[in-house]
Amino acid sequence: MRFVADQSQALEFRVRGRVQGVGFRPTVWRMARELGLAGEVLNDGEGVLVRVSGDQSQIAALLRRIERDPPPLAHIDAIESREYSGGLPQDFRIAWSIGGPAHTQVAPDAAVCASCAAELRDPHDRRYRYPFTNCTHCGPRLSIVTAIPYDRATTTMARFALCAACEAEYRNPTDRRFHAEAVACPACGPTASLIAFGQDEPPRDGDAIEVAARFIARGDIIAVKGLGGYHLACDATN
């Protein structure tokens, strides 16, 4: 890796608030690349760190854009800046997270976005009817995190290794799943199953959701295990 050292116009921004698990790093990455800046963005125990070098006016433009156009799920409480004298990459990149005591917020779980909902309904999409579809704009956050900084390795998704297709989305800067830590699909992510009360094995006579729908239609009560607990589902007219 080549580094640019001793840049006269280099700053470090400390961004505090709800800035982890919301697509903040990919957003800053895109902004910085568009402005021709070098540096890095990373998560740590206090929020997000942005270290950047380049033309002073472009750095100021980056700061304005971060304040004006954060990701939809983000909420910025404060941005602190100071001069930075360390070495930086010659391009702009998302760096490894830094651990430490947690003094930041994690976004709450978010309802499915329109784009993911469209995939769910598309018979030709590889996530057709996949109940755990999510992206940087929606899906689980607080309910799956086990530690800060927020990375896949510190969530309950850690044991689900990405398939090649999901890995490609995760690495693609133009994809809305760029650095989406909970990304998954039927080939590599968790699956839905239905267990009858008092039994250890799921029914073998169809898709779990279809079978559950039949049970509800005949008057049964289904306990749906969600991200933060159980929901009881039944026919309200029964």
Short mmCIF file of N, CA and C in Angstrom, two decimals, residues 18-193:
data_model
loop_
_atom_site.label_atom_id
_atom_site.label_comp_id
_atom_site.label_asym_id
_atom_site.label_seq_id
_atom_site.Cartn_x
_atom_site.Cartn_y
_atom_site.Cartn_z
N ARG A 18 -26.24 8.60 15.40
CA ARG A 18 -26.66 7.29 14.88
C ARG A 18 -26.03 7.15 13.49
N VAL A 19 -24.79 6.68 13.48
CA VAL A 19 -24.02 6.68 12.24
C VAL A 19 -23.44 5.30 11.90
N GLN A 20 -23.75 4.30 12.71
CA GLN A 20 -23.29 2.95 12.40
C GLN A 20 -24.48 2.07 12.03
N GLY A 21 -24.29 1.24 11.02
CA GLY A 21 -25.36 0.37 10.56
C GLY A 21 -26.38 1.09 9.70
N VAL A 22 -26.00 2.22 9.13
CA VAL A 22 -26.94 3.01 8.32
C VAL A 22 -26.38 3.31 6.92
N GLY A 23 -25.27 2.70 6.56
CA GLY A 23 -24.66 2.98 5.26
C GLY A 23 -23.85 4.27 5.25
N PHE A 24 -23.36 4.69 6.43
CA PHE A 24 -22.64 5.96 6.51
C PHE A 24 -21.29 5.89 5.82
N ARG A 25 -20.54 4.82 6.06
CA ARG A 25 -19.22 4.70 5.43
C ARG A 25 -19.30 4.66 3.90
N PRO A 26 -20.19 3.85 3.32
CA PRO A 26 -20.31 3.86 1.86
C PRO A 26 -20.71 5.23 1.31
N THR A 27 -21.58 5.93 2.04
CA THR A 27 -22.00 7.26 1.58
C THR A 27 -20.82 8.22 1.56
N VAL A 28 -20.03 8.24 2.64
CA VAL A 28 -18.85 9.11 2.69
C VAL A 28 -17.85 8.69 1.61
N TRP A 29 -17.69 7.40 1.40
CA TRP A 29 -16.77 6.89 0.37
C TRP A 29 -17.14 7.46 -0.99
N ARG A 30 -18.42 7.39 -1.35
CA ARG A 30 -18.86 7.89 -2.65
C ARG A 30 -18.64 9.39 -2.77
N MET A 31 -18.99 10.13 -1.72
CA MET A 31 -18.82 11.58 -1.75
C MET A 31 -17.36 11.97 -1.94
N ALA A 32 -16.48 11.34 -1.16
CA ALA A 32 -15.06 11.67 -1.22
C ALA A 32 -14.47 11.34 -2.59
N ARG A 33 -14.86 10.20 -3.16
CA ARG A 33 -14.36 9.82 -4.49
C ARG A 33 -14.84 10.81 -5.55
N GLU A 34 -16.09 11.23 -5.44
CA GLU A 34 -16.62 12.19 -6.41
C GLU A 34 -15.88 13.52 -6.34
N LEU A 35 -15.41 13.87 -5.15
CA LEU A 35 -14.70 15.14 -4.96
C LEU A 35 -13.20 15.02 -5.19
N GLY A 36 -12.73 13.82 -5.52
CA GLY A 36 -11.31 13.63 -5.80
C GLY A 36 -10.42 13.68 -4.58
N LEU A 37 -10.94 13.30 -3.43
CA LEU A 37 -10.18 13.36 -2.19
C LEU A 37 -9.56 12.01 -1.85
N ALA A 38 -8.49 12.04 -1.09
CA ALA A 38 -7.84 10.82 -0.60
C ALA A 38 -8.10 10.69 0.90
N GLY A 39 -7.98 9.46 1.39
CA GLY A 39 -8.16 9.26 2.82
C GLY A 39 -8.88 7.98 3.15
N GLU A 40 -9.61 7.98 4.25
CA GLU A 40 -10.27 6.77 4.71
C GLU A 40 -11.44 7.12 5.62
N VAL A 41 -12.37 6.19 5.72
CA VAL A 41 -13.49 6.31 6.64
C VAL A 41 -13.61 4.98 7.38
N LEU A 42 -13.92 5.04 8.67
CA LEU A 42 -13.98 3.81 9.46
C LEU A 42 -14.91 3.98 10.65
N ASN A 43 -15.38 2.85 11.16
CA ASN A 43 -16.15 2.83 12.41
C ASN A 43 -15.22 2.63 13.59
N ASP A 44 -15.58 3.21 14.73
CA ASP A 44 -14.91 2.88 15.98
C ASP A 44 -15.94 2.96 17.10
N GLY A 45 -15.50 2.88 18.33
CA GLY A 45 -16.42 2.83 19.45
C GLY A 45 -17.20 4.11 19.68
N GLU A 46 -16.79 5.21 19.04
CA GLU A 46 -17.45 6.49 19.28
C GLU A 46 -18.28 6.97 18.10
N GLY A 47 -18.25 6.24 16.99
CA GLY A 47 -19.02 6.66 15.83
C GLY A 47 -18.27 6.38 14.55
N VAL A 48 -18.10 7.41 13.73
CA VAL A 48 -17.40 7.28 12.45
C VAL A 48 -16.26 8.29 12.40
N LEU A 49 -15.11 7.84 11.93
CA LEU A 49 -13.95 8.70 11.71
C LEU A 49 -13.74 8.87 10.21
N VAL A 50 -13.56 10.11 9.79
CA VAL A 50 -13.24 10.42 8.39
C VAL A 50 -11.91 11.15 8.39
N ARG A 51 -10.92 10.56 7.75
CA ARG A 51 -9.61 11.20 7.61
C ARG A 51 -9.41 11.48 6.13
N VAL A 52 -9.17 12.74 5.80
CA VAL A 52 -9.20 13.13 4.40
C VAL A 52 -8.11 14.15 4.09
N SER A 53 -7.57 14.05 2.88
CA SER A 53 -6.57 15.02 2.42
C SER A 53 -6.91 15.44 1.00
N GLY A 54 -6.52 16.66 0.66
CA GLY A 54 -6.78 17.18 -0.68
C GLY A 54 -6.99 18.67 -0.66
N ASP A 55 -7.59 19.18 -1.71
CA ASP A 55 -7.85 20.61 -1.83
C ASP A 55 -8.79 21.07 -0.72
N GLN A 56 -8.45 22.20 -0.13
CA GLN A 56 -9.21 22.68 1.02
C GLN A 56 -10.68 22.91 0.69
N SER A 57 -10.95 23.45 -0.49
CA SER A 57 -12.34 23.71 -0.87
C SER A 57 -13.12 22.41 -1.05
N GLN A 58 -12.45 21.37 -1.53
CA GLN A 58 -13.11 20.08 -1.71
C GLN A 58 -13.38 19.40 -0.37
N ILE A 59 -12.45 19.57 0.57
CA ILE A 59 -12.68 19.03 1.92
C ILE A 59 -13.87 19.73 2.56
N ALA A 60 -13.95 21.05 2.38
CA ALA A 60 -15.10 21.80 2.91
C ALA A 60 -16.40 21.34 2.26
N ALA A 61 -16.33 21.04 0.96
CA ALA A 61 -17.51 20.56 0.24
C ALA A 61 -17.94 19.19 0.77
N LEU A 62 -16.96 18.34 1.09
CA LEU A 62 -17.29 17.03 1.65
C LEU A 62 -18.01 17.19 2.99
N LEU A 63 -17.51 18.06 3.83
CA LEU A 63 -18.14 18.27 5.14
C LEU A 63 -19.57 18.78 4.98
N ARG A 64 -19.78 19.70 4.04
CA ARG A 64 -21.13 20.21 3.80
C ARG A 64 -22.06 19.10 3.33
N ARG A 65 -21.56 18.25 2.44
CA ARG A 65 -22.40 17.17 1.91
C ARG A 65 -22.74 16.14 2.99
N ILE A 66 -21.77 15.86 3.86
CA ILE A 66 -22.04 14.93 4.96
C ILE A 66 -23.14 15.48 5.85
N GLU A 67 -23.07 16.77 6.15
CA GLU A 67 -24.07 17.39 7.02
C GLU A 67 -25.44 17.48 6.33
N ARG A 68 -25.44 17.73 5.02
CA ARG A 68 -26.68 17.98 4.29
C ARG A 68 -27.36 16.70 3.81
N ASP A 69 -26.56 15.71 3.41
CA ASP A 69 -27.10 14.52 2.75
C ASP A 69 -26.65 13.22 3.42
N PRO A 70 -26.87 13.05 4.71
CA PRO A 70 -26.50 11.78 5.34
C PRO A 70 -27.44 10.68 4.86
N PRO A 71 -27.11 9.41 5.09
CA PRO A 71 -28.01 8.31 4.72
C PRO A 71 -29.37 8.46 5.40
N PRO A 72 -30.42 7.89 4.82
CA PRO A 72 -31.78 8.06 5.36
C PRO A 72 -31.94 7.65 6.82
N LEU A 73 -31.25 6.59 7.25
CA LEU A 73 -31.42 6.11 8.62
C LEU A 73 -30.48 6.77 9.62
N ALA A 74 -29.61 7.65 9.14
CA ALA A 74 -28.61 8.27 10.02
C ALA A 74 -29.19 9.50 10.73
N HIS A 75 -28.59 9.82 11.86
CA HIS A 75 -28.88 11.07 12.56
C HIS A 75 -27.58 11.57 13.17
N ILE A 76 -27.10 12.70 12.68
CA ILE A 76 -25.83 13.26 13.15
C ILE A 76 -26.08 14.17 14.35
N ASP A 77 -25.42 13.86 15.45
CA ASP A 77 -25.50 14.71 16.64
C ASP A 77 -24.45 15.81 16.61
N ALA A 78 -23.26 15.46 16.14
CA ALA A 78 -22.17 16.44 16.12
C ALA A 78 -21.08 15.97 15.17
N ILE A 79 -20.36 16.93 14.61
CA ILE A 79 -19.17 16.66 13.81
C ILE A 79 -18.04 17.52 14.36
N GLU A 80 -16.97 16.87 14.78
CA GLU A 80 -15.80 17.57 15.30
C GLU A 80 -14.66 17.39 14.30
N SER A 81 -13.89 18.43 14.07
CA SER A 81 -12.79 18.34 13.12
C SER A 81 -11.49 18.84 13.73
N ARG A 82 -10.41 18.29 13.24
CA ARG A 82 -9.09 18.73 13.67
C ARG A 82 -8.09 18.39 12.56
N GLU A 83 -6.92 19.02 12.63
CA GLU A 83 -5.89 18.72 11.65
C GLU A 83 -5.38 17.30 11.85
N TYR A 84 -5.01 16.67 10.75
CA TYR A 84 -4.51 15.29 10.81
C TYR A 84 -3.13 15.24 10.16
N SER A 85 -2.17 14.66 10.87
CA SER A 85 -0.79 14.64 10.39
C SER A 85 -0.30 13.25 10.02
N GLY A 86 -1.13 12.24 10.16
CA GLY A 86 -0.71 10.88 9.83
C GLY A 86 -0.71 10.60 8.34
N GLY A 87 -0.20 9.43 7.97
CA GLY A 87 -0.21 9.02 6.58
C GLY A 87 -1.59 8.57 6.15
N LEU A 88 -1.89 8.80 4.88
CA LEU A 88 -3.19 8.41 4.32
C LEU A 88 -2.99 7.74 2.97
N PRO A 89 -3.92 6.88 2.57
CA PRO A 89 -3.84 6.27 1.24
C PRO A 89 -3.92 7.33 0.15
N GLN A 90 -3.45 6.99 -1.05
CA GLN A 90 -3.52 7.93 -2.15
C GLN A 90 -4.90 7.98 -2.80
N ASP A 91 -5.73 6.99 -2.49
CA ASP A 91 -7.12 7.03 -2.91
C ASP A 91 -7.98 7.14 -1.66
N PHE A 92 -9.28 6.99 -1.81
CA PHE A 92 -10.15 7.01 -0.63
C PHE A 92 -10.74 5.62 -0.45
N ARG A 93 -10.71 5.13 0.80
CA ARG A 93 -11.15 3.75 1.03
C ARG A 93 -11.86 3.62 2.37
N ILE A 94 -12.58 2.51 2.50
CA ILE A 94 -13.20 2.14 3.77
C ILE A 94 -12.20 1.29 4.52
N ALA A 95 -11.75 1.76 5.67
CA ALA A 95 -10.71 1.08 6.43
C ALA A 95 -11.32 0.15 7.47
N TRP A 96 -10.46 -0.72 8.02
CA TRP A 96 -10.90 -1.63 9.08
C TRP A 96 -11.38 -0.85 10.28
N SER A 97 -12.40 -1.36 10.94
CA SER A 97 -12.92 -0.72 12.14
C SER A 97 -11.92 -0.82 13.29
N ILE A 98 -12.05 0.10 14.24
CA ILE A 98 -11.21 0.12 15.43
C ILE A 98 -12.10 -0.13 16.64
N GLY A 99 -11.74 -1.09 17.46
CA GLY A 99 -12.53 -1.40 18.65
C GLY A 99 -12.28 -0.40 19.76
N GLY A 100 -12.98 -0.58 20.86
CA GLY A 100 -12.84 0.30 22.01
C GLY A 100 -14.15 0.40 22.75
N PRO A 101 -14.17 1.13 23.88
CA PRO A 101 -15.41 1.31 24.63
C PRO A 101 -16.50 1.92 23.75
N ALA A 102 -17.72 1.44 23.90
CA ALA A 102 -18.82 1.88 23.05
C ALA A 102 -19.42 3.18 23.57
N HIS A 103 -19.35 4.23 22.75
CA HIS A 103 -19.96 5.51 23.08
C HIS A 103 -20.70 6.04 21.86
N THR A 104 -21.41 5.17 21.17
CA THR A 104 -22.13 5.58 19.97
C THR A 104 -23.47 4.87 19.91
N GLN A 105 -24.31 5.31 19.00
CA GLN A 105 -25.63 4.72 18.84
C GLN A 105 -25.62 3.71 17.69
N VAL A 106 -26.50 2.73 17.79
CA VAL A 106 -26.75 1.82 16.67
C VAL A 106 -28.18 2.05 16.22
N ALA A 107 -28.40 2.08 14.93
CA ALA A 107 -29.73 2.35 14.40
C ALA A 107 -30.71 1.26 14.81
N PRO A 108 -31.97 1.62 15.04
CA PRO A 108 -32.98 0.59 15.30
C PRO A 108 -33.26 -0.21 14.03
N ASP A 109 -33.91 -1.35 14.18
CA ASP A 109 -34.33 -2.12 13.02
C ASP A 109 -35.26 -1.26 12.16
N ALA A 110 -35.14 -1.40 10.85
CA ALA A 110 -35.93 -0.58 9.93
C ALA A 110 -36.80 -1.45 9.04
N ALA A 111 -38.01 -0.98 8.77
CA ALA A 111 -38.94 -1.71 7.91
C ALA A 111 -38.37 -1.85 6.51
N VAL A 112 -38.79 -2.88 5.82
CA VAL A 112 -38.29 -3.16 4.48
C VAL A 112 -38.51 -1.96 3.57
N CYS A 113 -37.50 -1.62 2.77
CA CYS A 113 -37.59 -0.49 1.86
C CYS A 113 -38.31 -0.91 0.57
N ALA A 114 -38.66 0.07 -0.25
CA ALA A 114 -39.40 -0.22 -1.49
C ALA A 114 -38.59 -1.11 -2.43
N SER A 115 -37.28 -0.89 -2.51
CA SER A 115 -36.45 -1.67 -3.43
C SER A 115 -36.39 -3.13 -3.00
N CYS A 116 -36.22 -3.39 -1.71
CA CYS A 116 -36.18 -4.77 -1.22
C CYS A 116 -37.55 -5.42 -1.35
N ALA A 117 -38.61 -4.66 -1.11
CA ALA A 117 -39.96 -5.20 -1.26
C ALA A 117 -40.23 -5.62 -2.70
N ALA A 118 -39.71 -4.84 -3.65
CA ALA A 118 -39.88 -5.19 -5.06
C ALA A 118 -39.17 -6.50 -5.38
N GLU A 119 -37.99 -6.70 -4.81
CA GLU A 119 -37.27 -7.96 -5.01
C GLU A 119 -38.05 -9.14 -4.43
N LEU A 120 -38.63 -8.92 -3.27
CA LEU A 120 -39.40 -9.98 -2.62
C LEU A 120 -40.55 -10.46 -3.50
N ARG A 121 -41.12 -9.55 -4.28
CA ARG A 121 -42.30 -9.87 -5.08
C ARG A 121 -41.97 -10.30 -6.50
N ASP A 122 -40.72 -10.22 -6.88
CA ASP A 122 -40.32 -10.52 -8.26
C ASP A 122 -39.94 -11.99 -8.41
N PRO A 123 -40.72 -12.80 -9.12
CA PRO A 123 -40.41 -14.23 -9.27
C PRO A 123 -39.08 -14.50 -9.94
N HIS A 124 -38.55 -13.50 -10.66
CA HIS A 124 -37.29 -13.68 -11.37
C HIS A 124 -36.08 -13.21 -10.55
N ASP A 125 -36.33 -12.65 -9.39
CA ASP A 125 -35.24 -12.18 -8.54
C ASP A 125 -34.75 -13.31 -7.65
N ARG A 126 -33.45 -13.33 -7.38
CA ARG A 126 -32.91 -14.42 -6.56
C ARG A 126 -33.36 -14.33 -5.10
N ARG A 127 -33.92 -13.21 -4.69
CA ARG A 127 -34.45 -13.06 -3.33
C ARG A 127 -35.98 -13.13 -3.30
N TYR A 128 -36.57 -13.70 -4.32
CA TYR A 128 -38.02 -13.82 -4.37
C TYR A 128 -38.54 -14.54 -3.13
N ARG A 129 -39.42 -13.87 -2.40
CA ARG A 129 -40.06 -14.39 -1.19
C ARG A 129 -39.05 -14.75 -0.08
N TYR A 130 -37.86 -14.18 -0.15
CA TYR A 130 -36.88 -14.44 0.91
C TYR A 130 -37.15 -13.48 2.07
N PRO A 131 -37.53 -13.98 3.24
CA PRO A 131 -38.01 -13.11 4.32
C PRO A 131 -36.93 -12.28 5.00
N PHE A 132 -35.66 -12.57 4.75
CA PHE A 132 -34.59 -11.84 5.43
C PHE A 132 -33.86 -10.88 4.49
N THR A 133 -34.54 -10.45 3.44
CA THR A 133 -33.99 -9.50 2.49
C THR A 133 -33.78 -8.14 3.17
N ASN A 134 -32.61 -7.54 2.94
CA ASN A 134 -32.32 -6.22 3.51
C ASN A 134 -31.23 -5.54 2.70
N CYS A 135 -30.97 -4.28 3.01
CA CYS A 135 -29.90 -3.53 2.35
C CYS A 135 -29.43 -2.44 3.32
N THR A 136 -28.64 -1.49 2.84
CA THR A 136 -28.14 -0.44 3.73
C THR A 136 -29.25 0.50 4.20
N HIS A 137 -30.42 0.46 3.54
CA HIS A 137 -31.51 1.37 3.89
C HIS A 137 -32.59 0.72 4.74
N CYS A 138 -32.49 -0.57 5.00
CA CYS A 138 -33.55 -1.23 5.77
C CYS A 138 -33.03 -2.52 6.40
N GLY A 139 -33.88 -3.12 7.23
CA GLY A 139 -33.52 -4.40 7.81
C GLY A 139 -33.06 -4.31 9.25
N PRO A 140 -32.55 -5.42 9.79
CA PRO A 140 -32.16 -5.47 11.20
C PRO A 140 -30.90 -4.67 11.49
N ARG A 141 -30.85 -4.07 12.65
CA ARG A 141 -29.67 -3.35 13.13
C ARG A 141 -29.47 -3.68 14.62
N LEU A 142 -30.20 -2.95 15.46
CA LEU A 142 -30.00 -3.07 16.91
C LEU A 142 -30.27 -4.49 17.42
N SER A 143 -31.24 -5.18 16.84
CA SER A 143 -31.60 -6.50 17.34
C SER A 143 -30.55 -7.56 17.06
N ILE A 144 -29.64 -7.31 16.12
CA ILE A 144 -28.65 -8.34 15.78
C ILE A 144 -27.23 -7.98 16.20
N VAL A 145 -27.00 -6.75 16.66
CA VAL A 145 -25.64 -6.35 17.00
C VAL A 145 -25.23 -6.97 18.34
N THR A 146 -23.99 -7.41 18.43
CA THR A 146 -23.47 -8.00 19.66
C THR A 146 -22.35 -7.16 20.27
N ALA A 147 -21.79 -6.23 19.50
CA ALA A 147 -20.71 -5.38 19.99
C ALA A 147 -20.55 -4.20 19.04
N ILE A 148 -19.80 -3.22 19.49
CA ILE A 148 -19.46 -2.04 18.71
C ILE A 148 -17.96 -2.07 18.45
N PRO A 149 -17.47 -1.70 17.27
CA PRO A 149 -18.15 -1.11 16.12
C PRO A 149 -19.08 -2.09 15.40
N TYR A 150 -20.04 -1.54 14.65
CA TYR A 150 -21.01 -2.35 13.93
C TYR A 150 -20.38 -2.88 12.65
N ASP A 151 -20.06 -4.15 12.64
CA ASP A 151 -19.57 -4.87 11.47
C ASP A 151 -20.25 -6.23 11.46
N ARG A 152 -20.20 -6.92 10.34
CA ARG A 152 -20.85 -8.23 10.27
C ARG A 152 -20.32 -9.17 11.35
N ALA A 153 -19.02 -9.07 11.62
CA ALA A 153 -18.40 -9.95 12.62
C ALA A 153 -18.94 -9.71 14.02
N THR A 154 -19.56 -8.55 14.26
CA THR A 154 -20.11 -8.25 15.58
C THR A 154 -21.65 -8.25 15.56
N THR A 155 -22.21 -9.09 14.68
CA THR A 155 -23.66 -9.29 14.64
C THR A 155 -23.95 -10.78 14.64
N THR A 156 -25.22 -11.12 14.80
CA THR A 156 -25.61 -12.53 14.76
C THR A 156 -25.54 -13.10 13.35
N MET A 157 -25.21 -12.27 12.36
CA MET A 157 -25.02 -12.75 10.99
C MET A 157 -23.60 -13.26 10.77
N ALA A 158 -22.75 -13.17 11.77
CA ALA A 158 -21.33 -13.51 11.60
C ALA A 158 -21.13 -14.94 11.11
N ARG A 159 -21.97 -15.88 11.54
CA ARG A 159 -21.76 -17.28 11.17
C ARG A 159 -22.26 -17.62 9.77
N PHE A 160 -22.91 -16.66 9.11
CA PHE A 160 -23.39 -16.90 7.76
C PHE A 160 -22.41 -16.29 6.76
N ALA A 161 -21.56 -17.14 6.19
CA ALA A 161 -20.57 -16.67 5.21
C ALA A 161 -21.27 -16.25 3.92
N LEU A 162 -20.85 -15.16 3.34
CA LEU A 162 -21.47 -14.65 2.13
C LEU A 162 -21.20 -15.56 0.94
N CYS A 163 -22.22 -15.79 0.13
CA CYS A 163 -22.02 -16.50 -1.14
C CYS A 163 -21.37 -15.53 -2.13
N ALA A 164 -20.97 -16.03 -3.29
CA ALA A 164 -20.28 -15.19 -4.27
C ALA A 164 -21.14 -14.02 -4.72
N ALA A 165 -22.43 -14.25 -4.91
CA ALA A 165 -23.31 -13.18 -5.38
C ALA A 165 -23.47 -12.09 -4.33
N CYS A 166 -23.67 -12.47 -3.07
CA CYS A 166 -23.79 -11.48 -2.00
C CYS A 166 -22.46 -10.76 -1.76
N GLU A 167 -21.36 -11.49 -1.86
CA GLU A 167 -20.04 -10.88 -1.71
C GLU A 167 -19.82 -9.81 -2.77
N ALA A 168 -20.26 -10.11 -4.00
CA ALA A 168 -20.10 -9.14 -5.09
C ALA A 168 -20.91 -7.87 -4.81
N GLU A 169 -22.13 -8.03 -4.29
CA GLU A 169 -22.94 -6.86 -3.93
C GLU A 169 -22.26 -6.07 -2.82
N TYR A 170 -21.75 -6.77 -1.83
CA TYR A 170 -21.12 -6.14 -0.67
C TYR A 170 -19.89 -5.32 -1.08
N ARG A 171 -19.20 -5.77 -2.12
CA ARG A 171 -17.97 -5.10 -2.56
C ARG A 171 -18.21 -4.06 -3.66
N ASN A 172 -19.41 -3.99 -4.19
CA ASN A 172 -19.69 -3.12 -5.33
C ASN A 172 -20.12 -1.73 -4.87
N PRO A 173 -19.31 -0.70 -5.11
CA PRO A 173 -19.64 0.65 -4.63
C PRO A 173 -20.94 1.21 -5.21
N THR A 174 -21.38 0.70 -6.36
CA THR A 174 -22.60 1.22 -6.97
C THR A 174 -23.85 0.48 -6.52
N ASP A 175 -23.68 -0.56 -5.71
CA ASP A 175 -24.81 -1.37 -5.25
C ASP A 175 -25.34 -0.84 -3.93
N ARG A 176 -26.64 -0.88 -3.73
CA ARG A 176 -27.19 -0.38 -2.46
C ARG A 176 -26.85 -1.30 -1.30
N ARG A 177 -26.26 -2.46 -1.57
CA ARG A 177 -25.80 -3.36 -0.50
C ARG A 177 -24.29 -3.25 -0.28
N PHE A 178 -23.69 -2.21 -0.81
CA PHE A 178 -22.26 -1.95 -0.58
C PHE A 178 -22.04 -1.79 0.92
N HIS A 179 -21.26 -2.69 1.49
CA HIS A 179 -20.98 -2.71 2.93
C HIS A 179 -22.26 -2.78 3.77
N ALA A 180 -23.28 -3.46 3.28
CA ALA A 180 -24.47 -3.76 4.09
C ALA A 180 -24.15 -4.99 4.93
N GLU A 181 -23.95 -4.81 6.22
CA GLU A 181 -23.39 -5.88 7.05
C GLU A 181 -24.33 -7.08 7.22
N ALA A 182 -25.63 -6.89 7.06
CA ALA A 182 -26.57 -8.00 7.25
C ALA A 182 -27.02 -8.62 5.93
N VAL A 183 -26.33 -8.31 4.85
CA VAL A 183 -26.74 -8.83 3.53
C VAL A 183 -26.81 -10.35 3.55
N ALA A 184 -27.82 -10.89 2.88
CA ALA A 184 -28.03 -12.34 2.85
C ALA A 184 -28.96 -12.69 1.70
N CYS A 185 -29.02 -13.97 1.39
CA CYS A 185 -29.93 -14.47 0.36
C CYS A 185 -30.26 -15.92 0.69
N PRO A 186 -31.16 -16.57 -0.06
CA PRO A 186 -31.50 -17.96 0.25
C PRO A 186 -30.31 -18.92 0.19
N ALA A 187 -29.29 -18.56 -0.60
CA ALA A 187 -28.14 -19.46 -0.76
C ALA A 187 -27.18 -19.42 0.42
N CYS A 188 -27.14 -18.30 1.16
CA CYS A 188 -26.12 -18.18 2.20
C CYS A 188 -26.64 -17.68 3.55
N GLY A 189 -27.86 -17.19 3.60
CA GLY A 189 -28.36 -16.59 4.83
C GLY A 189 -29.25 -17.50 5.64
N PRO A 190 -29.83 -16.98 6.71
CA PRO A 190 -30.76 -17.77 7.52
C PRO A 190 -32.00 -18.12 6.72
N THR A 191 -32.70 -19.15 7.13
CA THR A 191 -33.91 -19.58 6.44
C THR A 191 -35.09 -19.63 7.42
N ALA A 192 -36.29 -19.58 6.88
CA ALA A 192 -37.50 -19.68 7.70
C ALA A 192 -37.89 -21.15 7.83
N SER A 193 -38.29 -21.54 9.02
CA SER A 193 -38.76 -22.91 9.24
C SER A 193 -39.96 -22.87 10.16
#
